[in-house]
Short mmCIF file of C-alpha atoms and ligand atoms in Angstrom, two decimals:
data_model
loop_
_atom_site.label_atom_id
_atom_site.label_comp_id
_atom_site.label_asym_id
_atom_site.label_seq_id
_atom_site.Cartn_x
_atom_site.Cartn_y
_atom_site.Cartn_z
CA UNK A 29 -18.64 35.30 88.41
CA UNK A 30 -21.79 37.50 89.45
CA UNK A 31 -23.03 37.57 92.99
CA UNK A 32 -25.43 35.96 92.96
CA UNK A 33 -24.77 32.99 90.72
CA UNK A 34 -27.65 33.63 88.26
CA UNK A 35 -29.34 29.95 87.34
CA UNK A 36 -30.97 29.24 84.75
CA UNK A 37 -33.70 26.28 83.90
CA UNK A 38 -34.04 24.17 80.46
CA UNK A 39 -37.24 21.96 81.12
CA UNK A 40 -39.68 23.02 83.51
CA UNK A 41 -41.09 19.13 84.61
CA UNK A 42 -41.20 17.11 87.37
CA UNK A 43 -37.30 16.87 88.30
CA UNK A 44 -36.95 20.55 87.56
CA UNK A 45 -39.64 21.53 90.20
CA UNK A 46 -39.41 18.61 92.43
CA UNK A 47 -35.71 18.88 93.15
CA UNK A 48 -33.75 21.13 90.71
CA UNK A 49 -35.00 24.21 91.34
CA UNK A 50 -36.37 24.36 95.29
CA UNK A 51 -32.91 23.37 95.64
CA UNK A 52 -31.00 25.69 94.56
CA UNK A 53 -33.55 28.21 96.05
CA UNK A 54 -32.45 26.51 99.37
CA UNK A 55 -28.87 27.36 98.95
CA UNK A 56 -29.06 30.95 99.81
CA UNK A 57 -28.03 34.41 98.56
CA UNK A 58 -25.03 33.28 97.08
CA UNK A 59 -27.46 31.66 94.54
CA UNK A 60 -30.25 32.79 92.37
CA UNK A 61 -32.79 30.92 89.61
CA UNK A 62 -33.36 33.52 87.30
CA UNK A 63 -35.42 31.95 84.64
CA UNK A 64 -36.57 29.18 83.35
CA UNK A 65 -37.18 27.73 79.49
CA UNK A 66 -39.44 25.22 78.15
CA UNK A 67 -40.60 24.76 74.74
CA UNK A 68 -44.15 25.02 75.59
CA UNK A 69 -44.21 28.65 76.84
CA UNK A 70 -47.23 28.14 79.41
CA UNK A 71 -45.34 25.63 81.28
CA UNK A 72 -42.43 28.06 81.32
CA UNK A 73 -44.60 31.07 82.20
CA UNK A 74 -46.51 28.82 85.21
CA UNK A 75 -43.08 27.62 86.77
CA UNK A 76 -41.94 30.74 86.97
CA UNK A 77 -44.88 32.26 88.68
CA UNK A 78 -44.68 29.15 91.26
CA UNK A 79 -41.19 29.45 92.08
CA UNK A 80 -40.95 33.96 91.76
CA UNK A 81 -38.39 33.05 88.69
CA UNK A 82 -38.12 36.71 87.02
CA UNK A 83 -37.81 35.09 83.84
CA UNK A 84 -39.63 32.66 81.27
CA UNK A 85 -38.99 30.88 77.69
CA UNK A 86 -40.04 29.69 75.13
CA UNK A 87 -36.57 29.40 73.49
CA UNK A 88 -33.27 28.60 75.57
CA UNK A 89 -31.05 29.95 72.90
CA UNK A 90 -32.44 33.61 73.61
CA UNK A 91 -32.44 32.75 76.89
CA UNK A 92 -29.03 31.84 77.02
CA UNK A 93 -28.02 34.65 74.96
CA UNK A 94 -30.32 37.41 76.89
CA UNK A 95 -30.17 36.56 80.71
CA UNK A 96 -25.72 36.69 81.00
CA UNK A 97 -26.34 33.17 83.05
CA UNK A 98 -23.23 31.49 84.95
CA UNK A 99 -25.09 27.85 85.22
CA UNK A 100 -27.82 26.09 83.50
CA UNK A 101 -29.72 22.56 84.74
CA UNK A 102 -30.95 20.82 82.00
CA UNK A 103 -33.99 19.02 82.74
CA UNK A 104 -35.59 18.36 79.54
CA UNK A 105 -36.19 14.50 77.47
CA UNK A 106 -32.46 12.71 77.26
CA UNK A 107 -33.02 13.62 73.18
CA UNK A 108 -32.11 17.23 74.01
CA UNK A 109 -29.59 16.62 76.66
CA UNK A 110 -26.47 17.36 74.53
CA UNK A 111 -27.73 19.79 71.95
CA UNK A 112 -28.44 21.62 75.09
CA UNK A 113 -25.88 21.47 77.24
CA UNK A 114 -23.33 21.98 74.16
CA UNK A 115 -25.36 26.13 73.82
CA UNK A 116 -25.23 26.40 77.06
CA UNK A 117 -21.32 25.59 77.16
CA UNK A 118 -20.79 27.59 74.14
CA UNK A 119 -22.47 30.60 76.27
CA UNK A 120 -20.13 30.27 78.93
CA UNK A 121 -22.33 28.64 81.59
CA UNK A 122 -21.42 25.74 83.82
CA UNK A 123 -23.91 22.72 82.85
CA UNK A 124 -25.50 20.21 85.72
CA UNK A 125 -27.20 17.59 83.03
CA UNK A 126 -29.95 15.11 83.98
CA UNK A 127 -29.44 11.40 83.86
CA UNK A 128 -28.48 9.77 81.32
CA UNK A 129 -26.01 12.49 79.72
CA UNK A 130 -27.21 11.26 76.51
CA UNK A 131 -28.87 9.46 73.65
CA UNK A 132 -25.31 8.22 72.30
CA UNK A 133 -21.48 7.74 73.13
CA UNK A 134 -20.98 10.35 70.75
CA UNK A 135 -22.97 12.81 71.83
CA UNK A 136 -21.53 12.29 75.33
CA UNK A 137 -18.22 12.64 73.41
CA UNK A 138 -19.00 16.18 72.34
CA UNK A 139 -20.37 17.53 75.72
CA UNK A 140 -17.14 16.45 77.19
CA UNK A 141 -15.16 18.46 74.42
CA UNK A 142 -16.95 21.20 74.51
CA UNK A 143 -16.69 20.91 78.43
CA UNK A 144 -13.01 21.37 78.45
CA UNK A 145 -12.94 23.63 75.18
CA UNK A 146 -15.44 26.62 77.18
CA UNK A 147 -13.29 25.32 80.50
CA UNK A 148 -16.73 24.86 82.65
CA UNK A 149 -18.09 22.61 84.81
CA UNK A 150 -20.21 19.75 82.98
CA UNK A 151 -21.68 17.26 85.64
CA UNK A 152 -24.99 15.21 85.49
CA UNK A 153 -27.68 14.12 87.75
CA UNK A 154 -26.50 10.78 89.66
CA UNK A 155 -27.43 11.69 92.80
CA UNK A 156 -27.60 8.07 94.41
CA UNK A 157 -23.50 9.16 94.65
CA UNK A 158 -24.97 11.31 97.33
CA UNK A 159 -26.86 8.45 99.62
CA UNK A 160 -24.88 8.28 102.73
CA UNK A 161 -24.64 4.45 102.42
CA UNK A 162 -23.20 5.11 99.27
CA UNK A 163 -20.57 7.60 100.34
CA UNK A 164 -19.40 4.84 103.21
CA UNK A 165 -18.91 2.18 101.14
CA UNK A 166 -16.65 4.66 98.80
CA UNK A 167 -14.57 5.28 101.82
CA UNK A 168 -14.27 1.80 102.78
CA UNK A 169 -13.31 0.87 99.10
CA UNK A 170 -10.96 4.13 98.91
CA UNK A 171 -9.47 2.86 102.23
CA UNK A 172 -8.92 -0.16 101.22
CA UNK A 173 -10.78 -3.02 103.33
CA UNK A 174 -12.62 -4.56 100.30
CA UNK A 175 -8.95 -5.20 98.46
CA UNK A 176 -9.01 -5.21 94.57
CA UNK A 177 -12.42 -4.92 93.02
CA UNK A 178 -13.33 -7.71 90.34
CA UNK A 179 -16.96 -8.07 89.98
CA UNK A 180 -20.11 -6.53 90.55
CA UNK A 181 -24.04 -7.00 90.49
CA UNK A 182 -26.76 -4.52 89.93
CA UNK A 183 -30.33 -4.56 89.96
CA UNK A 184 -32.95 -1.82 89.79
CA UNK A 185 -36.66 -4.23 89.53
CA UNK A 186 -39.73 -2.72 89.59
CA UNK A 187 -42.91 -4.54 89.50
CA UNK A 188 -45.29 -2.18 87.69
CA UNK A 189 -43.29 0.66 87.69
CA UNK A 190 -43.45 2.39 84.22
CA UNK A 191 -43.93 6.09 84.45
CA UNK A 192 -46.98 7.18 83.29
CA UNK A 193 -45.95 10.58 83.05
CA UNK A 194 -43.11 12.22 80.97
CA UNK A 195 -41.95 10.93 77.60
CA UNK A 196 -39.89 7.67 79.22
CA UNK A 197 -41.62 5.19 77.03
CA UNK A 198 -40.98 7.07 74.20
CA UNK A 199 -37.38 5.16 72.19
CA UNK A 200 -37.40 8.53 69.75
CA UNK A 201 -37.17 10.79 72.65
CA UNK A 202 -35.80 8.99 75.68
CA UNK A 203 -33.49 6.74 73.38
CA UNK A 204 -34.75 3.58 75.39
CA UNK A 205 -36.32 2.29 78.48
CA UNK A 206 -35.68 0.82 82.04
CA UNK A 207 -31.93 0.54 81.05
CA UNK A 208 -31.76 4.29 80.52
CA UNK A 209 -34.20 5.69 83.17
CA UNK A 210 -33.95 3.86 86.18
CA UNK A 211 -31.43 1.08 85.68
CA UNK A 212 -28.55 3.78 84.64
CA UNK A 213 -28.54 5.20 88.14
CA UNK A 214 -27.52 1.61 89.65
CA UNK A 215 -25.13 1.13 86.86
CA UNK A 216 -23.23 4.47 87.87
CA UNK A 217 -23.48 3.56 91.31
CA UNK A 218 -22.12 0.21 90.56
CA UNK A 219 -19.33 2.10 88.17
CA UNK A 220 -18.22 4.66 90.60
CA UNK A 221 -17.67 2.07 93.37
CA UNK A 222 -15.21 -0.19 91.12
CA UNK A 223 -13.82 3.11 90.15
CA UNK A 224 -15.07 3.88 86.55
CA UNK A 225 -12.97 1.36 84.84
CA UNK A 226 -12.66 1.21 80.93
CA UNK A 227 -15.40 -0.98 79.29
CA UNK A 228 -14.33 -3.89 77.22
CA UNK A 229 -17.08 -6.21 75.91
CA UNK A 230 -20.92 -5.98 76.48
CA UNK A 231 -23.14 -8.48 75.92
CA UNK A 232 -27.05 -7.57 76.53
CA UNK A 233 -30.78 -8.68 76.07
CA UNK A 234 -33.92 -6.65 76.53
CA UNK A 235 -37.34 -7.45 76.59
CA UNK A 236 -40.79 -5.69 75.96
CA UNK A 237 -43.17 -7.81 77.34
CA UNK A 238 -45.31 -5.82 79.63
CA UNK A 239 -45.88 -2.16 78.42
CA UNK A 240 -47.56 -3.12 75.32
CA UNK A 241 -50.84 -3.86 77.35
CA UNK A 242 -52.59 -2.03 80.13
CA UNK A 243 -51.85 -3.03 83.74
CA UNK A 244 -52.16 -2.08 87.03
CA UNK A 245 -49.87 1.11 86.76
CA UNK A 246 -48.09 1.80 90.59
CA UNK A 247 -46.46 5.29 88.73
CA UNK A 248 -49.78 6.21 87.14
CA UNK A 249 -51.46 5.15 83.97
CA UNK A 250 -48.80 4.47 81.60
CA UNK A 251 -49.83 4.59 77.96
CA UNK A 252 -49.21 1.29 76.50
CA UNK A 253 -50.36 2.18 72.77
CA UNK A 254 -47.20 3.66 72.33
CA UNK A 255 -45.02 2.20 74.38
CA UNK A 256 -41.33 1.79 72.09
CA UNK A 257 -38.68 0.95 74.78
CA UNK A 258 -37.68 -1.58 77.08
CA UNK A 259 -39.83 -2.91 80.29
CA UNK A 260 -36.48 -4.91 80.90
CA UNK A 261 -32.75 -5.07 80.28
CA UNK A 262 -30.21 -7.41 81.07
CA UNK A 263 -26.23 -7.89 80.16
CA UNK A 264 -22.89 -8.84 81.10
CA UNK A 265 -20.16 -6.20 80.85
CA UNK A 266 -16.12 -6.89 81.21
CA UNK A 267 -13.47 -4.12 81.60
CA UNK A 268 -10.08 -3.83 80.56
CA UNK A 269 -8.75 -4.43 84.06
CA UNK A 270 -10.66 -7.53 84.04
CA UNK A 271 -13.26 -7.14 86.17
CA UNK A 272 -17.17 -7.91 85.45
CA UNK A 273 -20.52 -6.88 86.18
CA UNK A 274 -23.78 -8.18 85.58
CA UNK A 275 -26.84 -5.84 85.92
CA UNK A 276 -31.01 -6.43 85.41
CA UNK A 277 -33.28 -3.42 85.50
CA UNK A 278 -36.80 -3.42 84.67
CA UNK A 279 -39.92 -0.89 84.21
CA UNK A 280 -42.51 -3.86 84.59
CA UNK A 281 -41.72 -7.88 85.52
CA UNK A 282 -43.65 -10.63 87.33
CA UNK A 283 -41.66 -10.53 90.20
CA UNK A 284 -42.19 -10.71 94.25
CA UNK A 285 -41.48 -7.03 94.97
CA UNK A 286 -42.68 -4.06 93.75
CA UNK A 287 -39.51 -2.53 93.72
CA UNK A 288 -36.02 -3.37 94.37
CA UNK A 289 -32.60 -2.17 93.92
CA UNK A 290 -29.27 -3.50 94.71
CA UNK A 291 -25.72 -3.09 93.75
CA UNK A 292 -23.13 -5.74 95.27
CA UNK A 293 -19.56 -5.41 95.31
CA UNK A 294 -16.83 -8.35 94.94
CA UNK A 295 -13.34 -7.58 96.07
CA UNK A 296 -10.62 -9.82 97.06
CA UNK A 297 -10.09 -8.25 100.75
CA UNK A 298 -14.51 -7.95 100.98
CA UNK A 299 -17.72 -7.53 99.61
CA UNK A 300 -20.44 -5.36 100.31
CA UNK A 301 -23.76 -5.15 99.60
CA UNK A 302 -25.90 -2.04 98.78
CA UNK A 303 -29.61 -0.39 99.94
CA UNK A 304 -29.22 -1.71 102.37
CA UNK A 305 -25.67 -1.50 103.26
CA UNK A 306 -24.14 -4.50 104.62
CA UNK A 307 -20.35 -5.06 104.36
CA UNK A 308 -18.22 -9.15 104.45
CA UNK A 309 -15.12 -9.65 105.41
CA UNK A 310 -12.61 -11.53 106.66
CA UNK A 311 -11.05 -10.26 110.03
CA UNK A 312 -8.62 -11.89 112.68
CA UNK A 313 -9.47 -15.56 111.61
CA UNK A 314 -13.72 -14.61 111.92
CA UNK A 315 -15.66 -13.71 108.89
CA UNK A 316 -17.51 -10.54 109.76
CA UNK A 317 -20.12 -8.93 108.57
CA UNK A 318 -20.67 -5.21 109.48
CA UNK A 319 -23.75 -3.15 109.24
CA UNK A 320 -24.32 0.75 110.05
CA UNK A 321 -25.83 1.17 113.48
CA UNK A 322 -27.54 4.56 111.58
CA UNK A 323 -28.39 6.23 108.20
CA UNK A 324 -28.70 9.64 108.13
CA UNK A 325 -31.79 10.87 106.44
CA UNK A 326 -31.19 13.17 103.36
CA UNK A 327 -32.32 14.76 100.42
CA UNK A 328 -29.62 13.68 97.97
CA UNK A 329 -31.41 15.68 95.16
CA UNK A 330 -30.64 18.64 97.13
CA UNK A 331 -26.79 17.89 98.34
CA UNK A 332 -26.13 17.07 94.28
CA UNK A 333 -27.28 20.64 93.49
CA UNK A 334 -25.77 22.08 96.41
CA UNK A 335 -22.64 20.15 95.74
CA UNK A 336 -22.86 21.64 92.09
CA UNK A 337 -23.07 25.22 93.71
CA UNK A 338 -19.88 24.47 96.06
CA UNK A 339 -17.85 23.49 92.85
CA UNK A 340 -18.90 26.57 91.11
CA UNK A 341 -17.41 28.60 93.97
CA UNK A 342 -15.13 26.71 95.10
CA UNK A 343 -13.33 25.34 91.65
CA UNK A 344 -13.84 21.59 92.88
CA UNK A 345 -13.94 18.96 90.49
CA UNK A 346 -17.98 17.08 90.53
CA UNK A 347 -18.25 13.74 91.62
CA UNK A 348 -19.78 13.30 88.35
CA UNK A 349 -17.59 14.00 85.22
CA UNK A 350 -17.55 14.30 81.83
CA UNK A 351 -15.30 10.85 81.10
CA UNK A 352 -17.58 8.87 83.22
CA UNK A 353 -20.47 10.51 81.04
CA UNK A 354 -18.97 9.06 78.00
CA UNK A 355 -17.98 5.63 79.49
CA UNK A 356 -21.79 4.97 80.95
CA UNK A 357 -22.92 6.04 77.43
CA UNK A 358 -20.79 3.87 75.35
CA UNK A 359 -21.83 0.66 77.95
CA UNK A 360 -25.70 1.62 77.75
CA UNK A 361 -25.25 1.70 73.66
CA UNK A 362 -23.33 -1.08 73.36
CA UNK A 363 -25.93 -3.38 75.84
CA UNK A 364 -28.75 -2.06 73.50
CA UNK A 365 -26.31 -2.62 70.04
CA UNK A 366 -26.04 -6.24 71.43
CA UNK A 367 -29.93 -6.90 72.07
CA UNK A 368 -30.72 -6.06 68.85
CA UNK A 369 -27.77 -8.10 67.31
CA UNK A 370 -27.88 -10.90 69.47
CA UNK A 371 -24.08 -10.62 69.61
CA UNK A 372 -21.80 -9.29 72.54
CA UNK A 373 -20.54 -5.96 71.59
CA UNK A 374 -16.79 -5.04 71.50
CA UNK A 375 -15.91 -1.36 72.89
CA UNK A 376 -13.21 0.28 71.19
N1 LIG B 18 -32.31 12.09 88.74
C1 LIG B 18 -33.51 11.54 88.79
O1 LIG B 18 -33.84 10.76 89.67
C2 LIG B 18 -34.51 11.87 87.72
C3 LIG B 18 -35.86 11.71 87.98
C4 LIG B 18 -36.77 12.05 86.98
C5 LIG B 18 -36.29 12.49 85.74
N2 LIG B 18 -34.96 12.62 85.51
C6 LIG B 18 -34.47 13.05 84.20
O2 LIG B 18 -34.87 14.40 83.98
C7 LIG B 18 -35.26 14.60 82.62
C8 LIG B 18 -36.68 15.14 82.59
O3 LIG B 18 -37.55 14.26 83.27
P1 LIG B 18 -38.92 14.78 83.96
O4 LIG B 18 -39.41 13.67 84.83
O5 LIG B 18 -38.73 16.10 84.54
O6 LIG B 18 -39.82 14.85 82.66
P2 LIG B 18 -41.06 15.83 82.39
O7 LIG B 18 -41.72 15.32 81.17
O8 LIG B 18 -41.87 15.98 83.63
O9 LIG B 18 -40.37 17.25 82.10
C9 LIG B 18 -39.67 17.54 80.91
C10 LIG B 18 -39.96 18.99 80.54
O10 LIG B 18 -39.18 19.35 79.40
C11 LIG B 18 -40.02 20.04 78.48
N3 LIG B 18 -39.43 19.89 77.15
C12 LIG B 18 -39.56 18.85 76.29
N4 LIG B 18 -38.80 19.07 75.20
C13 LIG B 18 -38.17 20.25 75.40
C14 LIG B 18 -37.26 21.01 74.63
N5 LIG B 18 -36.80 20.57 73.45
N6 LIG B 18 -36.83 22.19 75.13
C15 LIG B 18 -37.28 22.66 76.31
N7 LIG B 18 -38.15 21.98 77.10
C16 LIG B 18 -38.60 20.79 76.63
C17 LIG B 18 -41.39 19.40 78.64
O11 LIG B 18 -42.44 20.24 78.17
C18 LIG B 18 -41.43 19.21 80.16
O12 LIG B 18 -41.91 20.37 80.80
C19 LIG B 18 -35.06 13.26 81.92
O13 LIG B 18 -33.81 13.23 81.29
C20 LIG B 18 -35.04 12.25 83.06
O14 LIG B 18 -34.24 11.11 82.80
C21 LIG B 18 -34.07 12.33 86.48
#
């Protein structure tokens, strides 16, 4: 390992600037970005002068092969996720991905091989793990006060909320819509609270009702000629251990607020409810409800890439892994296999 850990950036957008690279710039000495690629080489050239990156490209294959890197971020369209992350494996760098890990299963599939073949780290960009509300609840589950886990909720609503910058209403590029983009960060959230288990059956509906038109955009103008994906998905998904969860997300809907999020959590001891956190139980013949009395403040983008650093020094495993990549991957194809067949989808 070099000293500093040399960085390096595929995708020089929003979430690279706004959180990918400032923090790993925050992280110290131990840690250096040393370039940054982007297939439009101005974009490259102009990130790098921003953030005093040495480096730019056009191409991250030279890149990969020139600049001896130890870890990459990939923060480029989900269509280039796994060709990606798979060079940068095969060049012997550890990979943080951004959300989703993929376009398909199987592509999640091969990062995870080639993960374990090149023996690096591959880990992707959930950061809502990170909220502290989040990280009580998983110590309340871990410790046992909610009992066994059997169902779940989810919902990520936004009102007008379709990005109107990026490529995330592009299907060809983004591989869908709301379900993908925002929606798959309460799903993992949801996931990693009942403990990642195996998927069995999916059944799923999505609709495209809004984006087609022009509308009052709250993330900017989105452009609604070309709008392919989603503005809302919906399904039903059971696990092998029996458990369920239903989850909504949407990119535009007529609905009250402009944008919510939830996940609740059923278990047979408690339940627990998410942003904000609010936990039920059952306690010395009183049913209880308990709230936190404070929420620290944080930038979770910033503890996910610092947490990435601290694994790469440290040999800890992510929160994030590569299984869990492939699991979220075969539920989000299988809810989208199902809306288009009108049949519930069978996993495995
Ligand atoms: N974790 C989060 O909360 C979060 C938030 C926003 C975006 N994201 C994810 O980050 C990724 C990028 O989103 P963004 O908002 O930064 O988008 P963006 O459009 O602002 O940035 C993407 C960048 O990649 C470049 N690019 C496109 N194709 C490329 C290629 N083949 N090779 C190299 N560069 C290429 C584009 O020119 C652009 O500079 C998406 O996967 C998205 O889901 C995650």
């Amino acid at each position: 390992m070099s000293h500093p850990i040399r960085i390096g950036i595929i995708g020089a957008g929003e979430i690279a600037r706004g959180a990918h690279i400032p923090s790993y710039q925050s992280y110290g000495q131990d840690v250096q970005v040393v370039s940054v690629s982007n297939h439009n080489k101005d974009k490259a050239v102009q990130c790098a002068e921003q953030f005093s990156i040495p480096y730019a490209y056009e191409d991250e294959q030279q890149m990969l092969e020139e600049m001896e890197l130890d870890a990459v971020s990939i923060c480029t369209p989900n269509k280039f996720h796994a060709s990606q992350a798979i060079a940068a494996l095969k060049a012997g760098c550890h990979v943080l991905c951004e959300k989703p890990p993929a376009m398909t299963a199987k592509e999640a599939e091969k990062m995870a091989l080639e993960a374990e073949k090149a023996g690096k780290i591959l880990t992707y960009g959930f950061h809502f793990r990170f909220q502290p509300e989040v990280e009580t609840l998983k110590k309340y589950i871990d410790g046992g006060e909610l009992g066994e886990i059997y169902a779940a909720q989810t919902h990520y609503n936004r009102r007008r909320g379709i990005p109107g910058w990026g490529v995330f209403t592009n299907k060809e590029l983004q591989g869908g819509g709301t379900l993908i983009d925002n929606g798959v960060h309460m799903l993992d959230t949801a996931l990693y609270l009942m403990g990642y288990p195996t998927p069995k059956t999916v059944l799923g509906a999505t609709y495209q009702k809004i984006g087609q038109r022009p509308g009052v955009g709250l993330m900017g103008e989105w452009d609604y000629e070309n709008f392919s994906v989603e503005d809302m998905a919906r399904g039903m998904i059971t696990f092998e251990n029996g458990s369920s969860l239903m989850f909504e997300s949407t990119f535009a809907a007529n609905v009250e607020t402009l944008s919510s999020k939830k996940v609740s959590i059923l278990g047979d001891r408690g339940g627990a409810d998410l942003f904000p956190l609010k936990i039920y139980q059952e306690k010395y013949d009183t049913l209880v409800d308990t709230t936190p009395a404070h929420v620290e403040e944080r930038n979770v983008h910033e503890y996910l890439v610092h947490d990435f650093i601290e694994c790469i020094l440290h040999n800890k495993q992510p929160l994030s892994t590569p299984l869990e990549g492939v699991l979220i991957q075969q539920i989000i194809q299988a809810l989208y296999e199902s809306a288009r067949t009108g049949e519930a989808v069978n996993i495995n």
